[in-house]
């Protein structure tokens, strides 16, 4: 069963322990100035944002049917059985279609590098393989971030809403958005106030392009036959006309 | 129908004109080279205003999307002449193929700037992801470049008087031209499919499930417009006669194709109930009107028959449809995205320098080819090609 993270914004105190743990795991620089930054970037793969009264946590959503994996021309992304969506930098040619297409605006780029890579959270795939929780989950002092089996996380989220209906906006973000994600959110305020896109379809996005792409073999084969037929007809007609002009000539 | 012979400009004024263009040309080239140096040694961040928020700029929106579209004259004319066998268009076929070939080569060069890892441009050859539109486009563009090289090769062979290779090309010609048309159909439409994946990021005046079809039809129209545009300029630059009846024919076809495009576009907008959005006074809506006007005006003018005696008007129609096409592609790739995501992006001067450098290089190479290769068949002797 796939794993997921559950982030409960009502429990988050904005201590950014998750940011610190994440930077440590990726061996990225971290200091007060970086802690202040409010956006994802090549040196900040998760960010705790201050949004009015609430804190929001942004990072890769680890979609069930990831858009990034479907658009990448070289297949640099893989949705693992365990849940994390991982990225293989050795394949990437830097077209940045993944960045353009990700509905959550997650992948970021090393713009300053001569051999740049895409970067994003991998939900600590290596740690999960070893049966551990993610570094951010481990670091979180309040339990605002949990990790574990996705169904268990959904059950936990439902329980929290049921036990404290006044404290929560009555929805879990991530169950259906873009076909479902491996990161679930709970909040007191509507999710767009946490900066989450609100106009996403509830179906996975990859079929939008696949529905068209799957016609390629048909267009290629039927089209070739059709054009071949036209070619033959038009040239044949000319040959016939020529032959008629010189009666003793033969059709070639 | 009359053929309009254009008088050669007086020599001294010609010289002055050329030298001014020379200066501009070298200035652009110098700027582009400097930008290329920065790109190569200091990374994408140093030459572009691209960001995590806005990862595709004018190199994709203009160089690739418009470049590929503007090169569509190649497959359109190949289809007309070779497949539908309407032979009277033969005289403008070669320049159209050359325009296409140059266009695609320049698109590849532009990609070398835009890709973060241009050294890995070959990766899609061995690392496959058939679910990706980009993967399909990569393959089609690569194969079509090969087809174009082969379609253009006879011009070189003729110049070199190589008979054997010429016969080989002639032998494989039927499958070659069919492959070219199919590949073009696939990737011209796929450039539109690229944007199907961002329903939540592209403004509804442009996001449509019909994007692939709309991209395909508008590519055909702009291919025709480019052929008219390029014939007009060739006739002036090389003092050869305007292929007037042919261009008129293309003009009529342009009106039809562009008309079909516009009708489809409007029907699609109304079916998606997006037309009301065109009433909001917002910047992207004005851009929508500009785009529609630039495309609709030539249709009306061409249908009115006013061009029959006025080559200049036909030329203006082609310019208008080309600009309308460019507006459409930029609206899809830049402004239509910004309108929804609020991402800020204005191209940096270095981005523009490289784009202009590529265009200038395209014109220069075309001129050279026109001078040294038998590009204009049936060019009337005497005032035909300039001597080398
Ligand atoms: S959130 Fe974006 S980067 Fe993460 S898995 Fe989904 S599509 Fe990919
Ligand atoms: S930037 Fe890299 S990972 Fe992203 S789509 Fe392109 S090749 Fe794939």
XYZ file of C-alpha atoms and ligand atoms in Angstrom:
656
model
C 0.000 0.000 0.000
C 1.303 3.425 -0.862
C 2.447 5.726 1.877
C 1.469 9.348 2.312
C 2.217 12.357 4.456
C -0.473 14.098 6.430
C 0.109 17.757 7.197
C -2.276 19.289 9.706
C -1.892 23.023 9.459
C -3.860 23.575 12.669
C -1.072 21.855 14.612
C 1.809 23.605 12.859
C 3.547 26.207 15.023
C 5.865 27.447 12.279
C 9.073 26.254 13.961
C 10.504 25.096 10.624
C 12.134 22.041 12.163
C 11.010 20.186 9.028
C 12.861 22.682 6.808
C 16.014 22.203 8.842
C 15.774 18.418 8.760
C 15.126 18.451 5.024
C 18.096 20.713 4.296
C 20.274 18.465 6.410
C 19.201 15.336 4.616
C 19.863 16.859 1.176
C 23.071 18.514 2.453
C 21.716 21.903 1.416
C 22.770 25.151 3.069
C 20.409 26.400 5.739
C 20.585 29.568 7.784
C 18.318 32.291 9.072
C 18.136 34.047 5.763
C 17.126 30.886 3.939
C 14.634 30.125 6.700
C 12.944 33.435 5.896
C 12.430 32.523 2.227
C 8.800 31.790 1.448
C 9.141 29.855 -1.809
C 10.443 26.519 -2.941
C 13.796 26.778 -4.644
C 16.832 24.711 -5.561
C 18.055 25.023 -1.972
C 14.673 24.677 -0.305
C 12.685 21.557 -1.173
C 10.061 22.129 1.469
C 8.887 25.436 2.813
C 6.738 26.539 5.723
C 4.782 29.566 4.587
C 3.061 32.067 6.815
C -0.412 32.627 5.431
C -2.402 34.957 7.630
C -3.117 33.115 10.866
C -2.062 29.756 9.472
C 1.086 28.035 8.415
C 1.153 26.171 5.151
C 3.694 23.558 4.164
C 4.615 23.241 0.499
C 6.496 20.378 -1.076
C 5.991 17.737 -3.745
C 2.527 16.223 -3.452
C 3.634 12.792 -4.700
C 0.601 12.449 -6.930
C -0.936 9.021 -7.456
C -0.670 9.536 -11.237
C 2.070 12.171 -11.380
C 1.904 14.739 -14.145
C 5.665 15.214 -14.001
C 6.266 11.539 -14.716
C 3.891 11.545 -17.667
C 5.291 14.660 -19.366
C 8.999 13.986 -18.984
C 10.301 13.016 -22.454
C 13.069 10.860 -21.018
C 11.113 9.304 -18.175
C 13.217 10.811 -15.413
C 10.411 10.487 -12.859
C 9.111 7.269 -11.353
C 6.136 6.712 -9.117
C 7.428 4.080 -6.735
C 5.250 1.347 -5.280
C 5.914 2.782 -1.855
C 4.401 6.127 -2.840
C 7.252 8.597 -3.373
C 7.764 10.093 -6.844
C 11.494 10.028 -7.464
C 13.697 11.795 -10.016
C 16.729 10.488 -11.851
C 18.982 13.451 -12.609
C 21.211 11.404 -14.885
C 18.434 11.170 -17.487
C 17.167 14.748 -17.323
C 17.969 16.988 -20.275
C 16.512 20.103 -18.732
C 13.493 20.791 -20.931
C 11.588 21.869 -17.799
C 8.295 20.504 -19.079
C 7.861 18.903 -15.652
C 8.092 22.323 -13.999
C 5.685 23.809 -16.479
C 3.184 20.983 -16.178
C 3.149 20.187 -12.450
C -0.263 21.344 -11.225
C 1.225 22.212 -7.840
C 4.166 24.205 -9.226
C 6.623 22.019 -7.366
C 9.748 21.095 -9.345
C 12.396 23.797 -9.214
C 15.555 24.316 -11.214
C 19.194 25.062 -10.510
C 19.192 28.210 -12.601
C 22.656 29.248 -11.530
C 24.392 26.009 -12.468
C 26.156 25.121 -15.722
C 24.930 21.545 -15.369
C 21.566 22.178 -13.770
C 19.194 19.607 -12.327
C 15.539 19.690 -11.433
C 14.992 19.404 -7.707
C 12.060 18.355 -5.606
C 11.183 16.454 -2.468
C 11.444 12.670 -2.859
C 9.547 11.961 0.359
C 12.738 10.432 1.722
C 12.426 7.434 -0.527
C 15.598 5.883 0.857
C 14.410 6.241 4.444
C 11.001 4.830 3.593
C 12.681 1.872 1.906
C 14.440 1.257 5.178
C 11.102 1.337 6.983
C 11.653 4.756 8.536
C 9.425 7.820 8.462
C 10.508 10.909 6.529
C 13.077 13.262 8.012
C 10.496 16.032 8.362
C 8.035 13.761 10.144
C 10.740 12.710 12.544
C 11.680 16.327 13.215
C 8.177 17.696 13.692
C 7.714 18.409 17.414
C 3.921 18.788 17.319
C 2.828 15.957 15.074
C 1.639 18.398 12.427
C 3.398 16.215 9.873
C 2.737 12.489 10.005
C 3.708 9.770 7.608
C 2.451 6.290 7.012
C 0.034 4.221 4.995
C -2.177 6.513 2.906
C -5.455 4.896 3.974
C -4.430 5.142 7.615
C -3.579 8.811 7.100
C -6.977 9.457 5.537
C -8.673 7.663 8.434
C -6.680 9.748 10.914
C -7.596 12.971 9.097
C -11.269 12.041 9.065
C -11.126 11.273 12.755
C -9.627 14.683 13.539
C -12.298 16.500 11.589
C -15.047 14.421 13.210
C -13.726 15.018 16.696
C -13.319 18.751 16.250
C -15.656 19.952 13.492
C -15.334 23.579 14.543
C -11.555 23.474 14.283
C -11.351 22.264 10.705
C -12.425 23.215 7.250
C -14.507 20.130 6.481
C -12.396 18.631 3.745
C -9.161 16.748 3.258
C -7.056 18.193 0.475
C -5.336 15.571 -1.624
C -7.846 12.745 -1.644
C -9.037 13.619 -5.136
C -7.131 16.660 -6.354
C -5.465 15.857 -9.660
C -6.444 12.248 -9.133
C -5.236 12.040 -5.553
C -1.917 12.868 -3.962
C 0.538 11.314 -1.548
C 0.388 14.399 0.617
C -2.822 15.143 2.510
C -3.673 18.470 4.052
C -5.901 19.538 6.886
C -6.665 23.154 7.608
C -8.896 25.504 9.518
C -9.330 27.772 6.510
C -10.228 26.916 2.895
C -7.209 25.481 1.147
C -6.796 28.254 -1.381
C -5.994 30.479 1.590
C -3.049 28.176 2.175
C -1.997 28.818 -1.415
C -3.215 25.514 -2.825
C -4.580 25.647 -6.366
C -8.351 25.376 -6.209
C -9.314 24.945 -9.859
C -7.738 21.509 -10.266
C -9.791 18.734 -11.786
C -10.441 15.760 -9.547
C -9.144 13.419 -12.195
C -5.501 12.723 -12.940
C -4.069 15.061 -15.590
C -1.950 12.657 -17.699
C -4.972 11.320 -19.638
C -5.509 14.838 -21.013
C -2.491 14.389 -23.249
C -2.633 10.636 -23.521
C -6.141 10.771 -25.005
C -4.623 12.626 -27.950
C -1.247 10.921 -28.027
C -2.800 7.499 -28.245
C -4.088 8.477 -31.690
C -0.571 8.881 -33.041
C -0.261 5.343 -34.430
C -3.681 5.679 -36.081
C -2.866 9.036 -37.638
C 0.450 7.708 -38.850
C -0.936 4.515 -40.389
C -4.295 5.695 -41.724
C -2.748 8.983 -42.824
C 0.028 7.263 -44.755
C -2.379 4.984 -46.558
C -4.666 7.896 -47.346
C -1.910 10.129 -48.651
C -0.406 7.209 -50.502
C -3.768 6.702 -52.175
C -4.037 10.347 -53.147
C -0.492 10.255 -54.475
C -1.201 7.207 -56.563
C -4.483 8.641 -57.890
C -3.097 12.011 -58.899
C -0.009 10.579 -60.533
C -1.983 7.842 -62.204
C -4.379 10.352 -63.643
C -1.481 12.200 -65.190
C -0.016 9.018 -66.618
C -3.368 8.177 -68.160
C -3.743 11.636 -69.610
C -0.281 11.387 -71.098
C -0.967 8.000 -72.582
C -4.172 9.260 -74.150
C -2.362 12.143 -75.760
C -0.025 9.773 -77.562
C -2.213 6.829 -78.570
C 0.635 4.402 -79.245
C 2.155 5.065 -75.824
C 1.802 2.512 -73.091
C 0.663 3.050 -69.551
C 3.659 2.800 -67.343
C -3.642 37.465 -65.270
C -0.717 39.803 -65.432
C 2.691 39.195 -64.018
C 4.006 42.102 -62.104
C 7.626 42.841 -62.782
C 9.166 44.940 -60.094
C 11.710 47.557 -61.086
C 15.182 47.128 -59.649
C 16.057 49.842 -57.171
C 18.810 52.191 -58.322
C 22.229 50.814 -57.553
C 23.429 53.448 -55.118
C 20.264 53.301 -53.041
C 20.506 49.542 -53.082
C 24.028 49.755 -51.727
C 22.934 52.099 -48.984
C 20.089 49.823 -48.039
C 22.308 46.803 -47.899
C 24.960 48.501 -45.817
C 22.431 49.638 -43.228
C 21.105 46.098 -43.016
C 24.669 44.885 -42.718
C 25.303 47.095 -39.721
C 22.109 45.966 -38.047
C 22.936 42.367 -38.873
C 26.401 42.515 -37.330
C 25.109 44.347 -34.258
C 22.507 41.651 -33.671
C 25.055 38.921 -34.240
C 27.512 40.478 -31.794
C 24.819 40.777 -29.130
C 23.699 37.203 -29.745
C 27.244 35.885 -29.524
C 27.807 37.671 -26.232
C 24.531 36.242 -24.904
C 25.556 32.797 -26.143
C 28.844 33.110 -24.288
C 27.022 34.027 -21.073
C 24.597 31.161 -21.560
C 27.378 28.647 -22.055
C 29.582 29.708 -19.169
C 27.239 31.144 -16.573
C 24.054 29.108 -16.953
C 20.474 29.825 -17.823
C 19.917 32.105 -14.857
C 22.469 34.599 -16.120
C 20.861 35.165 -19.528
C 17.168 34.717 -18.940
C 14.410 35.933 -16.691
C 13.084 32.405 -16.470
C 12.187 31.244 -12.993
C 10.712 28.310 -11.131
C 7.422 30.125 -11.410
C 7.791 30.704 -15.156
C 10.088 28.057 -16.622
C 9.229 28.499 -20.319
C 9.860 31.881 -21.890
C 10.189 33.249 -25.392
C 12.721 30.642 -26.458
C 9.912 28.111 -26.221
C 7.021 30.472 -26.961
C 8.596 32.192 -29.925
C 11.634 30.306 -31.173
C 10.122 26.852 -30.925
C 6.360 27.334 -31.201
C 6.461 30.089 -33.819
C 9.594 28.742 -35.492
C 8.067 25.347 -36.157
C 4.810 26.933 -37.277
C 6.443 29.420 -39.620
C 8.293 26.516 -41.193
C 5.020 24.780 -42.020
C 5.115 26.119 -45.575
C 7.469 23.276 -46.377
C 5.096 20.426 -45.763
C 2.080 22.364 -47.030
C 3.658 22.984 -50.413
C 5.158 19.523 -50.610
C 1.660 18.161 -50.092
C 0.230 20.478 -52.741
C 2.875 19.785 -55.355
C 3.895 16.198 -54.764
C 0.898 14.530 -53.191
C -1.999 16.435 -54.694
C 0.216 16.830 -57.725
C -0.760 20.418 -58.495
C 2.384 20.975 -60.473
C 1.999 24.624 -61.241
C 3.153 25.429 -57.698
C 6.513 23.828 -58.436
C 8.348 27.161 -58.891
C 7.826 28.166 -55.262
C 8.390 24.726 -53.788
C 12.140 24.872 -53.315
C 12.265 28.164 -51.430
C 9.469 26.856 -49.209
C 11.419 23.692 -48.461
C 14.522 25.729 -47.732
C 12.553 28.026 -45.408
C 11.268 24.984 -43.579
C 14.660 23.328 -43.369
C 16.288 26.483 -42.039
C 13.402 27.015 -39.655
C 13.769 23.578 -38.148
C 17.536 23.800 -37.885
C 17.169 27.093 -36.064
C 14.582 25.568 -33.742
C 17.127 22.923 -32.834
C 19.745 25.631 -32.228
C 17.251 27.515 -30.051
C 16.667 24.327 -28.080
C 20.384 24.068 -27.474
C 20.110 27.391 -25.679
C 16.925 26.590 -23.844
C 17.659 23.064 -22.657
C 19.362 23.043 -19.296
C 21.559 20.191 -20.517
C 22.004 20.655 -24.275
C 24.671 17.956 -24.190
C 21.832 15.520 -23.533
C 19.603 16.536 -26.402
C 19.963 12.984 -27.725
C 18.545 11.383 -24.588
C 15.015 10.899 -25.995
C 16.568 8.621 -28.612
C 17.481 6.035 -26.027
C 15.342 6.933 -23.007
C 11.744 6.517 -23.964
C 8.554 7.798 -22.477
C 5.787 7.329 -25.029
C 3.297 8.931 -22.652
C 5.054 12.268 -23.081
C 4.022 14.739 -25.776
C 7.513 16.189 -25.592
C 8.925 12.763 -26.404
C 6.738 12.527 -29.482
C 7.640 16.047 -30.583
C 11.330 15.302 -30.122
C 11.137 12.237 -32.356
C 8.990 13.894 -34.999
C 11.184 16.962 -35.217
C 14.281 14.843 -35.492
C 12.818 12.605 -38.187
C 11.315 15.525 -40.030
C 14.655 17.302 -40.048
C 16.054 14.260 -41.796
C 13.195 14.275 -44.285
C 13.722 17.971 -44.975
C 17.420 17.434 -45.515
C 16.589 14.763 -48.079
C 13.902 16.898 -49.694
C 16.328 19.755 -50.014
C 19.267 17.611 -51.112
C 18.290 17.579 -54.815
C 18.920 21.312 -54.947
C 22.490 20.735 -53.834
C 22.920 17.674 -56.058
C 21.678 19.652 -59.024
C 24.200 22.387 -58.331
C 26.982 19.810 -57.979
C 25.637 17.806 -60.907
C 25.663 14.613 -58.931
C 23.414 12.326 -60.916
C 23.487 9.114 -58.918
C 22.433 10.507 -55.539
C 19.807 12.500 -57.391
C 18.309 9.321 -58.822
C 18.293 7.683 -55.409
C 16.377 10.614 -53.914
C 13.924 10.568 -56.788
C 13.404 6.888 -56.217
C 12.549 7.248 -52.530
C 10.612 10.445 -53.084
C 7.027 9.135 -52.734
C 7.438 7.609 -49.267
C 9.624 10.530 -48.298
C 7.052 13.216 -49.054
C 4.303 11.208 -47.393
C 6.441 10.715 -44.289
C 7.159 14.434 -44.228
C 3.495 15.365 -44.299
C 2.581 12.810 -41.622
C 5.418 13.832 -39.326
C 4.458 17.474 -39.719
C 0.822 16.742 -39.010
C 1.830 14.928 -35.863
C 4.200 17.443 -34.351
C 2.454 20.619 -35.477
C -0.611 19.419 -33.614
C 1.425 18.036 -30.741
C 2.845 21.448 -30.003
C -0.738 22.294 -29.104
C -1.110 19.071 -27.110
C 1.820 20.185 -24.952
C -0.563 22.674 -23.377
C -3.382 20.212 -22.761
C -1.698 19.235 -19.520
C -2.179 22.658 -17.897
C -5.965 23.138 -17.653
C -5.495 25.023 -14.401
C -2.754 27.327 -15.661
C -3.823 28.500 -19.117
C -6.503 31.128 -19.605
C -9.791 29.664 -20.928
C -9.662 31.957 -23.945
C -6.794 29.728 -25.078
C -7.034 26.454 -23.204
C -9.169 24.112 -25.217
C -9.348 20.381 -25.761
C -9.093 21.318 -29.438
C -5.620 22.850 -29.033
C -3.923 20.191 -31.173
C -6.362 20.709 -34.034
C -6.220 24.487 -33.747
C -2.429 24.422 -33.749
C -2.429 22.213 -36.833
C -4.798 24.330 -38.863
C -3.148 27.586 -37.902
C 0.215 26.081 -38.808
C -1.049 25.327 -42.313
C -2.366 28.859 -42.643
C 0.865 30.443 -41.504
C 2.830 28.118 -43.756
C 0.898 29.515 -46.711
C 1.317 33.069 -45.448
C 5.050 32.561 -45.030
C 5.344 31.255 -48.565
C 3.659 34.385 -49.899
C 5.798 36.573 -47.643
C 9.007 34.872 -48.634
C 8.204 34.905 -52.389
C 7.480 38.607 -52.204
C 10.796 39.343 -50.555
C 12.725 37.014 -52.830
C 11.279 38.711 -55.852
C 12.415 42.074 -54.553
C 15.788 40.987 -53.237
C 16.785 38.933 -56.252
C 15.009 41.001 -58.853
C 13.022 38.067 -60.118
C 9.440 38.185 -61.216
C 6.664 37.710 -58.733
C 4.879 34.394 -59.260
C 1.671 36.351 -59.140
C -0.975 33.824 -60.232
C 0.535 31.258 -57.894
C 0.588 33.642 -54.983
C -3.012 34.582 -55.692
C -3.871 30.892 -55.522
C -2.081 30.554 -52.205
C -3.858 33.676 -51.004
C -7.238 32.132 -51.729
C -6.201 28.966 -49.930
C -4.965 31.072 -47.031
C -8.336 32.769 -46.749
C -10.093 29.409 -46.629
C -7.782 27.786 -44.086
C -7.653 30.852 -41.869
C -11.421 31.152 -42.139
C -11.865 27.550 -41.034
C -9.501 28.218 -38.162
C -11.413 31.277 -37.003
C -14.797 29.590 -37.217
C -13.501 26.628 -35.242
C -11.928 28.905 -32.693
C -15.136 30.866 -32.158
C -17.329 27.792 -32.049
C -14.998 26.218 -29.532
C -15.031 29.345 -27.374
C -18.787 29.561 -27.395
C -19.217 25.864 -26.728
C -16.992 26.193 -23.667
C -18.904 29.328 -22.639
C -15.630 31.219 -22.696
C -16.790 34.015 -24.974
C -18.126 36.021 -22.046
C -14.559 36.271 -20.794
C -13.798 38.352 -23.855
C -15.977 41.092 -22.380
C -13.790 41.652 -19.352
C -11.522 44.656 -19.670
C -8.252 42.894 -18.925
C -4.878 43.017 -20.695
C -5.056 39.430 -21.937
C -8.471 40.122 -23.413
C -7.044 42.989 -25.460
C -4.359 40.611 -26.673
C -7.117 38.199 -27.639
C -8.724 40.908 -29.770
C -5.416 41.809 -31.388
C -4.861 38.163 -32.256
C -8.357 37.765 -33.674
C -8.177 40.995 -35.635
C -4.819 40.157 -37.196
C -6.206 36.834 -38.373
C -9.685 37.957 -39.379
C -8.613 41.035 -41.352
C -6.718 39.102 -44.045
C -9.622 36.689 -44.471
C -12.025 39.545 -45.140
C -9.635 41.359 -47.456
C -8.801 38.208 -49.386
C -12.438 37.201 -49.736
C -13.418 40.684 -50.901
C -11.302 40.137 -53.996
C -9.571 43.476 -53.515
C -6.158 41.873 -53.851
C -6.661 40.698 -57.430
C -4.806 43.670 -58.851
C -2.802 44.690 -55.827
C 0.150 42.449 -54.971
C 1.078 44.713 -52.100
C -2.263 44.060 -50.434
C -1.735 40.323 -50.702
C 1.652 40.791 -49.108
C 0.080 42.777 -46.257
C -2.486 40.038 -45.774
C 0.309 37.518 -45.369
C 2.092 39.778 -42.875
C -1.086 40.225 -40.888
C -1.753 36.498 -40.693
C 1.843 35.839 -39.681
C 1.603 38.415 -36.899
C -1.752 36.999 -35.838
C -0.216 33.550 -35.677
C 2.691 34.801 -33.579
C 0.258 36.599 -31.283
C -1.708 33.376 -30.875
C 1.349 31.287 -29.981
C 2.658 33.884 -27.540
C -0.769 34.198 -25.960
C -0.881 30.464 -25.407
C 2.668 30.162 -24.150
C 3.283 33.388 -22.264
C 0.456 35.815 -21.633
C -2.328 33.243 -21.309
C -0.282 31.492 -18.625
C 0.608 34.699 -16.837
C -3.014 35.812 -16.823
C -3.944 32.826 -14.679
C -0.851 32.086 -12.605
C 0.152 35.697 -12.089
C 3.751 34.685 -12.774
C 5.955 37.604 -13.682
C 8.116 37.306 -16.755
C 9.508 39.792 -19.202
C 12.260 38.445 -21.430
C 15.731 39.738 -20.623
C 17.658 41.483 -23.404
C 19.932 38.491 -23.793
C 16.946 36.236 -24.488
C 15.781 38.636 -27.162
C 19.302 38.948 -28.566
C 19.585 35.217 -29.100
C 16.143 35.033 -30.680
C 16.946 37.907 -33.026
C 20.339 36.411 -33.763
C 18.661 33.212 -34.902
C 16.234 35.091 -37.133
C 19.059 37.138 -38.636
C 21.094 34.001 -39.222
C 18.094 32.466 -40.937
C 17.751 35.395 -43.331
C 21.494 35.441 -44.032
C 21.675 31.741 -44.793
C 18.617 31.975 -47.009
C 20.271 34.789 -48.985
C 23.435 32.799 -49.374
C 21.563 29.727 -50.508
C 19.516 31.775 -52.951
C 22.723 33.131 -54.408
C 24.602 29.895 -54.781
C 21.963 27.229 -55.274
C 19.364 26.704 -57.980
C 16.551 27.726 -55.678
C 14.203 29.415 -58.077
C 13.474 27.056 -60.906
C 11.997 28.643 -63.968
C 13.465 31.978 -62.922
C 13.422 34.074 -66.064
C 16.876 34.286 -67.542
C 18.657 37.598 -67.460
C 17.300 39.208 -64.341
C 17.431 35.890 -62.501
C 19.994 35.129 -59.881
C 22.642 37.603 -58.897
C 26.100 36.626 -60.047
C 28.319 35.248 -57.351
S 3.293 17.468 -7.128
Fe 4.194 17.880 -9.108
S 6.290 17.163 -8.912
Fe 5.134 16.240 -7.223
S 4.467 14.237 -8.040
Fe 2.814 15.706 -8.443
S 3.243 16.405 -10.530
Fe 5.107 15.475 -9.770
S 13.413 18.964 -17.087
Fe 14.278 16.913 -16.913
S 12.962 15.845 -15.525
Fe 11.828 17.651 -16.175
S 10.613 16.955 -17.963
Fe 12.522 17.760 -18.779
S 13.898 16.016 -18.943
Fe 12.206 15.417 -17.577
